[in-house]
Short mmCIF file of C-alpha atoms (C1' of nucleotides) in Angstrom, two decimals:
data_model
loop_
_atom_site.label_atom_id
_atom_site.label_comp_id
_atom_site.label_asym_id
_atom_site.label_seq_id
_atom_site.Cartn_x
_atom_site.Cartn_y
_atom_site.Cartn_z
CA MET A 1 49.02 -65.69 -38.61
CA GLU A 2 48.54 -67.12 -42.10
CA LEU A 3 47.99 -70.84 -42.41
CA VAL A 4 51.02 -71.18 -44.67
CA ALA A 5 53.25 -69.42 -42.12
CA ALA A 6 51.71 -71.43 -39.30
CA LYS A 7 52.48 -74.68 -41.08
CA LEU A 8 56.11 -73.69 -41.52
CA LYS A 9 56.31 -72.70 -37.88
CA PHE A 10 54.86 -76.02 -36.79
CA ILE A 11 57.32 -77.95 -38.95
CA GLU A 12 60.20 -75.93 -37.59
CA ALA A 13 59.12 -76.31 -33.95
CA TRP A 14 58.60 -80.06 -34.31
CA GLY A 15 62.00 -80.41 -35.99
CA LYS A 16 63.67 -78.44 -33.22
CA LEU A 17 62.04 -80.48 -30.46
CA GLY A 18 63.03 -83.67 -32.22
CA SER A 19 66.64 -82.69 -32.59
CA GLU A 20 66.81 -81.66 -28.94
CA TRP A 21 65.63 -85.14 -28.02
CA GLY A 22 68.00 -87.06 -30.25
CA ILE A 23 65.72 -87.48 -33.25
CA ASN A 24 67.00 -86.47 -36.67
CA ARG A 25 65.62 -83.01 -37.38
CA THR A 26 64.59 -83.85 -40.94
CA MET A 27 62.75 -86.95 -39.79
CA ALA A 28 60.77 -84.88 -37.31
CA GLN A 29 60.04 -82.29 -39.99
CA VAL A 30 58.80 -84.84 -42.50
CA HIS A 31 56.61 -86.28 -39.77
CA ALA A 32 55.29 -82.81 -38.96
CA LEU A 33 54.54 -82.15 -42.61
CA LEU A 34 52.58 -85.38 -42.95
CA LEU A 35 50.75 -84.73 -39.69
CA ILE A 36 49.23 -81.58 -41.10
CA SER A 37 48.56 -82.98 -44.58
CA PRO A 38 44.98 -84.17 -45.07
CA GLU A 39 46.05 -86.28 -48.02
CA ALA A 40 48.96 -88.65 -48.47
CA LEU A 41 51.99 -87.04 -50.14
CA THR A 42 54.49 -88.28 -52.69
CA THR A 43 58.25 -88.27 -52.21
CA GLU A 44 58.39 -85.46 -54.76
CA GLU A 45 55.97 -83.30 -52.79
CA ILE A 46 57.87 -83.86 -49.56
CA MET A 47 61.19 -83.02 -51.25
CA ASP A 48 59.71 -79.79 -52.55
CA ALA A 49 57.97 -78.79 -49.33
CA LEU A 50 61.09 -79.22 -47.21
CA SER A 51 63.82 -78.61 -49.80
CA ILE A 52 65.52 -81.92 -49.24
CA SER A 53 67.10 -84.36 -51.65
CA ARG A 54 65.51 -87.52 -52.96
CA GLY A 55 67.99 -89.67 -51.05
CA ASN A 56 67.28 -87.91 -47.81
CA ALA A 57 63.53 -88.08 -48.32
CA ASN A 58 63.68 -91.76 -49.13
CA MET A 59 65.77 -92.70 -46.09
CA THR A 60 63.76 -90.52 -43.77
CA LEU A 61 60.46 -91.99 -44.96
CA ARG A 62 61.84 -95.46 -44.48
CA ASP A 63 62.84 -94.57 -40.93
CA LEU A 64 59.40 -93.13 -40.18
CA ILE A 65 57.83 -96.35 -41.39
CA GLY A 66 60.27 -98.21 -39.13
CA TRP A 67 59.04 -96.11 -36.21
CA GLY A 68 55.49 -97.07 -37.10
CA LEU A 69 54.46 -93.45 -37.59
CA ILE A 70 53.60 -93.39 -41.29
CA GLU A 71 52.59 -95.84 -43.98
CA LYS A 72 52.88 -96.22 -47.72
CA GLN A 73 49.78 -95.91 -49.83
CA HIS A 74 49.15 -96.67 -53.48
CA LYS A 75 46.64 -95.00 -55.71
CA ALA A 76 44.89 -97.01 -58.40
CA GLY A 77 46.55 -96.55 -61.79
CA GLU A 78 49.56 -94.72 -60.35
CA ARG A 79 53.08 -96.02 -60.08
CA LYS A 80 54.34 -93.70 -57.42
CA GLU A 81 54.07 -94.21 -53.70
CA TYR A 82 52.18 -91.98 -51.32
CA PHE A 83 52.93 -91.49 -47.64
CA PHE A 84 50.34 -90.97 -44.98
CA ALA A 85 50.74 -90.30 -41.27
CA ASP A 86 48.57 -91.66 -38.51
CA LYS A 87 47.02 -88.52 -37.02
CA ASP A 88 45.99 -90.05 -33.70
CA VAL A 89 48.26 -88.27 -31.26
CA TRP A 90 47.85 -90.87 -28.54
CA ASN A 91 48.87 -93.58 -31.01
CA ILE A 92 51.87 -91.49 -31.97
CA ALA A 93 52.90 -91.00 -28.35
CA ARG A 94 52.56 -94.70 -27.64
CA GLN A 95 54.47 -95.63 -30.76
CA VAL A 96 57.33 -93.29 -29.92
CA ALA A 97 57.36 -94.51 -26.32
CA LYS A 98 57.39 -98.11 -27.49
CA GLU A 99 60.29 -97.60 -29.87
CA ARG A 100 62.44 -95.54 -27.53
CA LYS A 101 61.80 -98.00 -24.73
CA LYS A 102 62.94 -100.83 -26.97
CA ARG A 103 65.86 -99.06 -28.62
CA GLU A 104 67.29 -97.06 -25.74
CA LEU A 105 65.78 -97.86 -22.36
CA GLU A 106 65.87 -101.62 -22.46
CA PRO A 107 69.54 -101.89 -23.51
CA VAL A 108 70.58 -99.66 -20.63
CA LEU A 109 68.33 -101.57 -18.24
CA LYS A 110 70.11 -104.73 -19.28
CA VAL A 111 73.49 -103.18 -18.47
CA LEU A 112 72.22 -101.85 -15.15
CA ASN A 113 70.97 -105.28 -14.16
CA GLU A 114 74.31 -106.77 -15.04
CA LEU A 115 76.12 -104.09 -13.04
CA SER A 116 73.84 -104.72 -10.04
CA THR A 117 75.33 -108.17 -9.71
CA VAL A 118 78.93 -106.99 -9.31
CA VAL A 119 80.15 -108.03 -5.90
CA GLY A 120 82.79 -106.42 -3.76
CA ASP A 121 83.93 -105.35 -0.33
CA GLU A 122 81.08 -103.71 1.57
CA LYS A 123 83.69 -101.73 3.52
CA ASP A 124 85.05 -100.17 0.34
CA PRO A 125 83.49 -96.72 -0.21
CA GLU A 126 84.18 -97.00 -3.95
CA TYR A 127 82.17 -100.19 -4.11
CA LYS A 128 79.42 -98.95 -1.82
CA THR A 129 78.89 -95.76 -3.81
CA PHE A 130 78.94 -97.59 -7.12
CA LYS A 131 76.46 -100.14 -5.90
CA LYS A 132 74.09 -97.60 -4.42
CA SER A 133 73.99 -95.39 -7.50
CA VAL A 134 73.58 -98.30 -9.88
CA ASN A 135 70.84 -99.90 -7.77
CA ASP A 136 68.96 -96.65 -7.29
CA ILE A 137 69.07 -95.84 -10.99
CA ASN A 138 68.00 -99.37 -11.74
CA LYS A 139 64.98 -99.05 -9.46
CA LEU A 140 63.94 -95.79 -11.07
CA ALA A 141 64.39 -97.26 -14.53
CA VAL A 142 62.19 -100.22 -13.60
CA ASN A 143 59.43 -97.87 -12.45
CA VAL A 144 59.70 -95.86 -15.66
CA ASP A 145 59.59 -99.08 -17.63
CA LYS A 146 56.48 -100.28 -15.81
CA THR A 147 54.75 -96.96 -16.34
CA LEU A 148 55.55 -97.02 -20.05
CA GLU A 149 54.35 -100.59 -20.26
CA THR A 150 51.02 -99.50 -18.82
CA MET A 151 50.83 -96.54 -21.12
CA LEU A 152 51.41 -98.70 -24.17
CA LYS A 153 48.33 -100.75 -23.40
CA ALA A 154 46.21 -97.87 -22.18
CA GLU A 155 43.37 -95.90 -23.60
CA GLU A 156 44.21 -92.21 -23.61
CA SER A 157 41.37 -90.89 -21.49
CA TRP A 158 41.81 -93.64 -18.93
CA PHE A 159 45.55 -93.04 -18.70
CA TRP A 160 45.40 -89.29 -18.14
CA GLY A 161 42.24 -89.59 -16.10
CA SER A 162 43.96 -91.97 -13.71
CA ILE A 163 47.13 -89.96 -13.44
CA LEU A 164 45.64 -86.53 -13.11
CA LYS A 165 42.92 -87.67 -10.71
CA VAL A 166 45.49 -89.00 -8.28
CA PHE A 167 47.67 -85.93 -8.65
CA LYS A 168 44.66 -83.66 -8.54
CA MET B 1 82.97 -108.48 -13.30
CA GLU B 2 85.68 -106.39 -11.70
CA LEU B 3 84.67 -103.14 -10.05
CA VAL B 4 87.02 -101.19 -12.31
CA ALA B 5 85.51 -102.73 -15.43
CA ALA B 6 82.01 -102.23 -14.05
CA LYS B 7 82.69 -98.54 -13.48
CA LEU B 8 83.85 -98.11 -17.06
CA LYS B 9 80.81 -99.95 -18.31
CA PHE B 10 78.50 -97.75 -16.27
CA ILE B 11 80.18 -94.59 -17.55
CA GLU B 12 79.91 -95.83 -21.11
CA ALA B 13 76.26 -96.84 -20.78
CA TRP B 14 75.30 -93.54 -19.19
CA GLY B 15 77.13 -91.63 -21.89
CA LYS B 16 75.39 -93.62 -24.59
CA LEU B 17 71.95 -93.10 -23.10
CA GLY B 18 72.65 -89.40 -22.75
CA SER B 19 73.75 -88.98 -26.33
CA GLU B 20 70.70 -90.87 -27.56
CA TRP B 21 68.54 -88.37 -25.70
CA GLY B 22 70.29 -85.24 -26.90
CA ILE B 23 72.68 -84.79 -23.98
CA ASN B 24 76.37 -84.31 -24.72
CA ARG B 25 78.02 -87.69 -24.25
CA THR B 26 80.94 -86.29 -22.28
CA MET B 27 78.63 -84.43 -19.94
CA ALA B 28 76.75 -87.65 -19.21
CA GLN B 29 80.03 -89.48 -18.67
CA VAL B 30 81.37 -86.90 -16.25
CA HIS B 31 78.09 -87.09 -14.39
CA ALA B 32 78.32 -90.88 -14.31
CA LEU B 33 81.89 -90.69 -13.00
CA LEU B 34 80.89 -88.35 -10.19
CA LEU B 35 77.83 -90.46 -9.37
CA ILE B 36 80.03 -93.42 -8.51
CA SER B 37 82.72 -91.41 -6.75
CA PRO B 38 82.34 -91.39 -2.98
CA GLU B 39 84.54 -88.32 -2.74
CA ALA B 40 84.52 -85.08 -4.67
CA LEU B 41 86.98 -85.07 -7.60
CA THR B 42 89.25 -82.40 -9.02
CA THR B 43 89.26 -81.29 -12.64
CA GLU B 44 92.59 -83.08 -12.99
CA GLU B 45 91.18 -86.37 -11.77
CA ILE B 46 88.21 -86.12 -14.11
CA MET B 47 90.47 -85.31 -17.07
CA ASP B 48 92.59 -88.36 -16.30
CA ALA B 49 89.70 -90.73 -15.67
CA LEU B 50 87.95 -89.90 -18.94
CA SER B 51 90.91 -88.81 -21.08
CA ILE B 52 89.50 -85.41 -21.84
CA SER B 53 91.13 -82.01 -22.10
CA ARG B 54 91.11 -79.34 -19.45
CA GLY B 55 88.92 -77.09 -21.58
CA ASN B 56 86.39 -79.82 -22.15
CA ALA B 57 86.35 -80.78 -18.48
CA ASN B 58 85.90 -77.18 -17.43
CA MET B 59 82.99 -76.48 -19.78
CA THR B 60 81.30 -79.77 -19.01
CA LEU B 61 81.54 -79.22 -15.27
CA ARG B 62 80.09 -75.76 -15.69
CA ASP B 63 77.18 -77.22 -17.65
CA LEU B 64 76.54 -79.88 -15.02
CA ILE B 65 76.41 -77.16 -12.38
CA GLY B 66 73.96 -75.31 -14.64
CA TRP B 67 71.79 -78.41 -14.73
CA GLY B 68 71.87 -78.48 -10.93
CA LEU B 69 73.42 -81.94 -10.89
CA ILE B 70 76.78 -81.27 -9.28
CA GLU B 71 78.36 -78.65 -7.06
CA LYS B 72 81.75 -77.18 -6.41
CA GLN B 73 83.44 -77.91 -3.13
CA HIS B 74 86.52 -76.44 -1.53
CA LYS B 75 88.84 -78.14 0.87
CA ALA B 76 90.46 -76.16 3.66
CA GLY B 77 93.96 -75.06 2.75
CA GLU B 78 93.64 -76.12 -0.89
CA ARG B 79 93.40 -73.85 -3.89
CA LYS B 80 91.86 -76.26 -6.32
CA GLU B 81 88.17 -76.92 -6.76
CA TYR B 82 86.44 -80.21 -6.15
CA PHE B 83 83.27 -81.43 -7.79
CA PHE B 84 80.64 -83.49 -6.10
CA ALA B 85 77.44 -85.02 -7.48
CA ASP B 86 74.15 -85.26 -5.66
CA LYS B 87 73.62 -89.02 -5.39
CA ASP B 88 69.89 -88.90 -4.73
CA VAL B 89 68.48 -90.43 -7.90
CA TRP B 90 65.02 -88.96 -7.37
CA ASN B 91 66.55 -85.50 -7.04
CA ILE B 92 68.50 -86.12 -10.21
CA ALA B 93 65.40 -87.22 -12.10
CA ARG B 94 63.47 -84.19 -10.92
CA GLN B 95 66.30 -81.85 -11.76
CA VAL B 96 66.63 -83.24 -15.28
CA ALA B 97 62.86 -83.13 -15.74
CA LYS B 98 62.78 -79.56 -14.51
CA GLU B 99 65.51 -78.40 -16.85
CA ARG B 100 64.25 -80.19 -19.94
CA LYS B 101 60.74 -78.96 -19.27
CA LYS B 102 62.02 -75.42 -19.05
CA ARG B 103 64.50 -75.58 -21.93
CA GLU B 104 62.63 -77.70 -24.44
CA LEU B 105 59.02 -78.43 -23.55
CA GLU B 106 57.88 -74.98 -22.56
CA PRO B 107 59.21 -73.22 -25.68
CA VAL B 108 57.37 -75.71 -27.89
CA LEU B 109 54.24 -75.37 -25.79
CA LYS B 110 54.37 -71.65 -26.35
CA VAL B 111 54.53 -72.16 -30.12
CA LEU B 112 51.70 -74.71 -30.02
CA ASN B 113 49.48 -72.30 -28.13
CA GLU B 114 50.21 -69.61 -30.65
CA LEU B 115 49.42 -71.98 -33.51
CA SER B 116 46.16 -73.00 -31.84
CA THR B 117 44.86 -69.49 -32.36
CA VAL B 118 45.32 -69.49 -36.13
CA VAL B 119 41.92 -69.07 -37.73
CA GLY B 120 40.77 -70.26 -41.12
CA ASP B 121 38.06 -71.79 -43.22
CA GLU B 122 36.47 -74.75 -41.44
CA LYS B 123 35.62 -76.20 -44.84
CA ASP B 124 39.27 -76.27 -45.87
CA PRO B 125 40.76 -79.74 -45.26
CA GLU B 126 44.24 -78.23 -45.00
CA TYR B 127 43.09 -75.98 -42.20
CA LYS B 128 41.05 -78.64 -40.46
CA THR B 129 43.90 -81.14 -40.42
CA PHE B 130 46.38 -78.54 -39.23
CA LYS B 131 44.10 -77.41 -36.47
CA LYS B 132 43.29 -80.90 -35.27
CA SER B 133 46.90 -82.08 -35.13
CA VAL B 134 48.11 -78.92 -33.41
CA ASN B 135 45.28 -78.99 -30.88
CA ASP B 136 45.69 -82.66 -30.11
CA ILE B 137 49.43 -82.32 -29.65
CA ASN B 138 48.84 -79.29 -27.49
CA LYS B 139 46.45 -81.21 -25.25
CA LEU B 140 48.92 -84.05 -24.84
CA ALA B 141 51.72 -81.60 -24.11
CA VAL B 142 49.63 -79.92 -21.42
CA ASN B 143 49.01 -83.28 -19.74
CA VAL B 144 52.70 -84.10 -19.85
CA ASP B 145 53.47 -80.68 -18.44
CA LYS B 146 51.01 -81.14 -15.57
CA THR B 147 52.41 -84.56 -14.77
CA LEU B 148 55.95 -83.22 -14.71
CA GLU B 149 54.82 -80.34 -12.54
CA THR B 150 53.44 -82.82 -10.03
CA MET B 151 56.56 -84.91 -10.19
CA LEU B 152 58.76 -81.92 -9.47
CA LYS B 153 57.02 -81.31 -6.18
CA ALA B 154 56.55 -84.94 -5.28
CA GLU B 155 58.20 -87.27 -2.84
CA GLU B 156 59.55 -90.33 -4.65
CA SER B 157 57.66 -93.05 -2.80
CA TRP B 158 54.37 -91.12 -3.01
CA PHE B 159 54.82 -90.50 -6.73
CA TRP B 160 55.53 -94.07 -7.76
CA GLY B 161 53.14 -95.42 -5.15
CA SER B 162 50.33 -93.37 -6.62
CA ILE B 163 51.12 -94.21 -10.20
CA LEU B 164 51.77 -97.90 -9.84
CA LYS B 165 48.84 -98.43 -7.48
CA VAL B 166 46.43 -97.08 -10.04
CA PHE B 167 48.01 -99.00 -12.89
CA LYS B 168 48.52 -102.12 -10.83
"C1'" DA C 1 104.70 -56.31 -6.64
"C1'" DT C 2 105.60 -60.89 -8.12
"C1'" DA C 3 105.00 -65.48 -8.61
"C1'" DA C 4 102.64 -69.68 -8.24
"C1'" DA C 5 98.44 -72.27 -8.53
"C1'" DC C 6 94.72 -72.70 -10.50
"C1'" DT C 7 90.43 -71.61 -13.83
"C1'" DT C 8 88.33 -69.83 -17.96
"C1'" DT C 9 87.92 -68.71 -22.70
"C1'" DC C 10 87.69 -69.48 -27.47
"C1'" DA C 11 89.70 -69.89 -32.21
"C1'" DA C 12 91.28 -73.72 -34.48
"C1'" DT C 13 90.76 -78.55 -35.29
"C1'" DA C 14 88.72 -82.96 -35.11
"C1'" DA C 15 84.97 -86.07 -34.92
"C1'" DT C 16 80.45 -87.09 -35.88
"C1'" DT C 17 76.19 -86.67 -38.12
"C1'" DT C 18 73.50 -85.43 -41.94
"C1'" DT C 19 72.72 -84.64 -46.69
"C1'" DT C 20 73.42 -84.96 -51.48
"C1'" DG C 21 73.05 -86.79 -56.07
"C1'" DA C 22 74.00 -89.87 -59.41
"C1'" DA C 23 74.30 -94.71 -60.46
"C1'" DA C 24 72.16 -98.98 -59.76
"C1'" DG C 25 68.00 -101.36 -58.90
"C1'" DT C 26 63.03 -102.43 -59.54
"C1'" DT C 27 58.56 -102.69 -61.63
"C1'" DA C 28 55.15 -102.41 -65.00
"C1'" DA C 29 53.45 -100.89 -69.28
"C1'" DA C 30 54.28 -100.60 -74.30
"C1'" DT D 1 62.66 -106.91 -74.47
"C1'" DT D 2 62.79 -102.27 -74.21
"C1'" DT D 3 61.73 -98.29 -72.23
"C1'" DA D 4 59.89 -95.23 -68.94
"C1'" DA D 5 58.65 -94.31 -64.22
"C1'" DC D 6 59.86 -94.69 -60.15
"C1'" DT D 7 62.74 -96.24 -55.74
"C1'" DT D 8 66.91 -97.40 -53.36
"C1'" DT D 9 71.67 -97.22 -52.19
"C1'" DC D 10 75.84 -95.31 -50.66
"C1'" DA D 11 80.39 -92.87 -51.33
"C1'" DA D 12 81.55 -88.29 -51.14
"C1'" DA D 13 80.63 -83.67 -49.45
"C1'" DA D 14 78.64 -80.53 -46.34
"C1'" DA D 15 76.99 -79.18 -42.05
"C1'" DT D 16 76.96 -79.55 -37.36
"C1'" DT D 17 78.72 -80.60 -32.92
"C1'" DA D 18 82.38 -81.58 -29.78
"C1'" DT D 19 87.14 -81.17 -28.35
"C1'" DT D 20 91.61 -79.35 -27.81
"C1'" DG D 21 95.21 -76.58 -25.96
"C1'" DA D 22 97.42 -72.55 -25.22
"C1'" DA D 23 96.84 -67.81 -23.93
"C1'" DA D 24 94.50 -64.87 -20.90
"C1'" DG D 25 92.34 -64.34 -16.55
"C1'" DT D 26 91.92 -64.81 -11.51
"C1'" DT D 27 93.12 -65.52 -6.83
"C1'" DT D 28 96.06 -66.21 -3.01
"C1'" DA D 29 100.43 -66.46 -0.75
"C1'" DT D 30 104.89 -64.55 -0.21
#
DNA sequence: ATAAACTTTCAATAATTTTTGAAAGTTAAA
DNA sequence: TTTAACTTTCAAAAATTATTGAAAGTTTAT
């Protein structure tokens, strides 16, 4: 396959995966584009490469900065802004894990904790089933949370080394 | 909080989490409803509880069966179908992991592998950056895949025991 | 065979999400 | 201070996704 075709395929695949996991497809595509760009790109270049509007590019880049995945750069003597992506895949994974944990896992964990405190008649099957499901989900969520917490602080080789050694 | 209010809150929270992770909100809500129902429910009961149409309920229930999360039940002497959710949270987690791995991770892994084989000029920064990002993502994806593979076969207490012991 | 009870399908509609593009805003050089 | 270069905003439009509901389909009892 040609490099140009391969790049397009990568951008498309990354966009598809993103949208399947609740991430705006364009945001994932812009991220993909920057991940395979050796140099920082301007808004103009991104608009052209992905055929998107200035407004869309601007908002998407702002979001990516908010996710901690890219940064603005300035070149001496130039007015326009350049965008550059961190290429360290372990950093990226940790950053995404950190944000999704904060934005989506923690709020639901808060609700689950609150729901765990609801009291009722232990003889009531409705109550018993509710309580069991909520508590069990809560326990799982806490384990996931702990694992993510560890991952966020971990060195890549140590993390996978530990996990895969145990699992063998 | 009242049990009735708590149930609604749980259904809402589960629906929200689902939609944030690319799962149809209604599907997550129906699943939540069945998770806290001690008895199997009819389509009619689900429609009423969530204020959704028959068509929506029918399609959603079919999808949940496709995800391996609920099953149809029949009661002796009755024509109508009942739906019952597996309440084992570890089973649920494994089932969801299994399906998402199959539907979303594996297709992207296939593309990444294909893209890893693209050859080019090692002096070309465009090629070098492309290759490095694709390879690094591929490696991470393989580790995630292996971990999920282990999880799918694992007993809950062994899995978390192993992980959290190492991380401590 | 017919009817009653129930389920499925899917074209039309509604709701939500994403994108556009032009106007307003900002910054820095002339 | 004016202008040019660039960025940001956001209401309107477009695209996508989800939902409805009624007709068609199926199954079982009579």
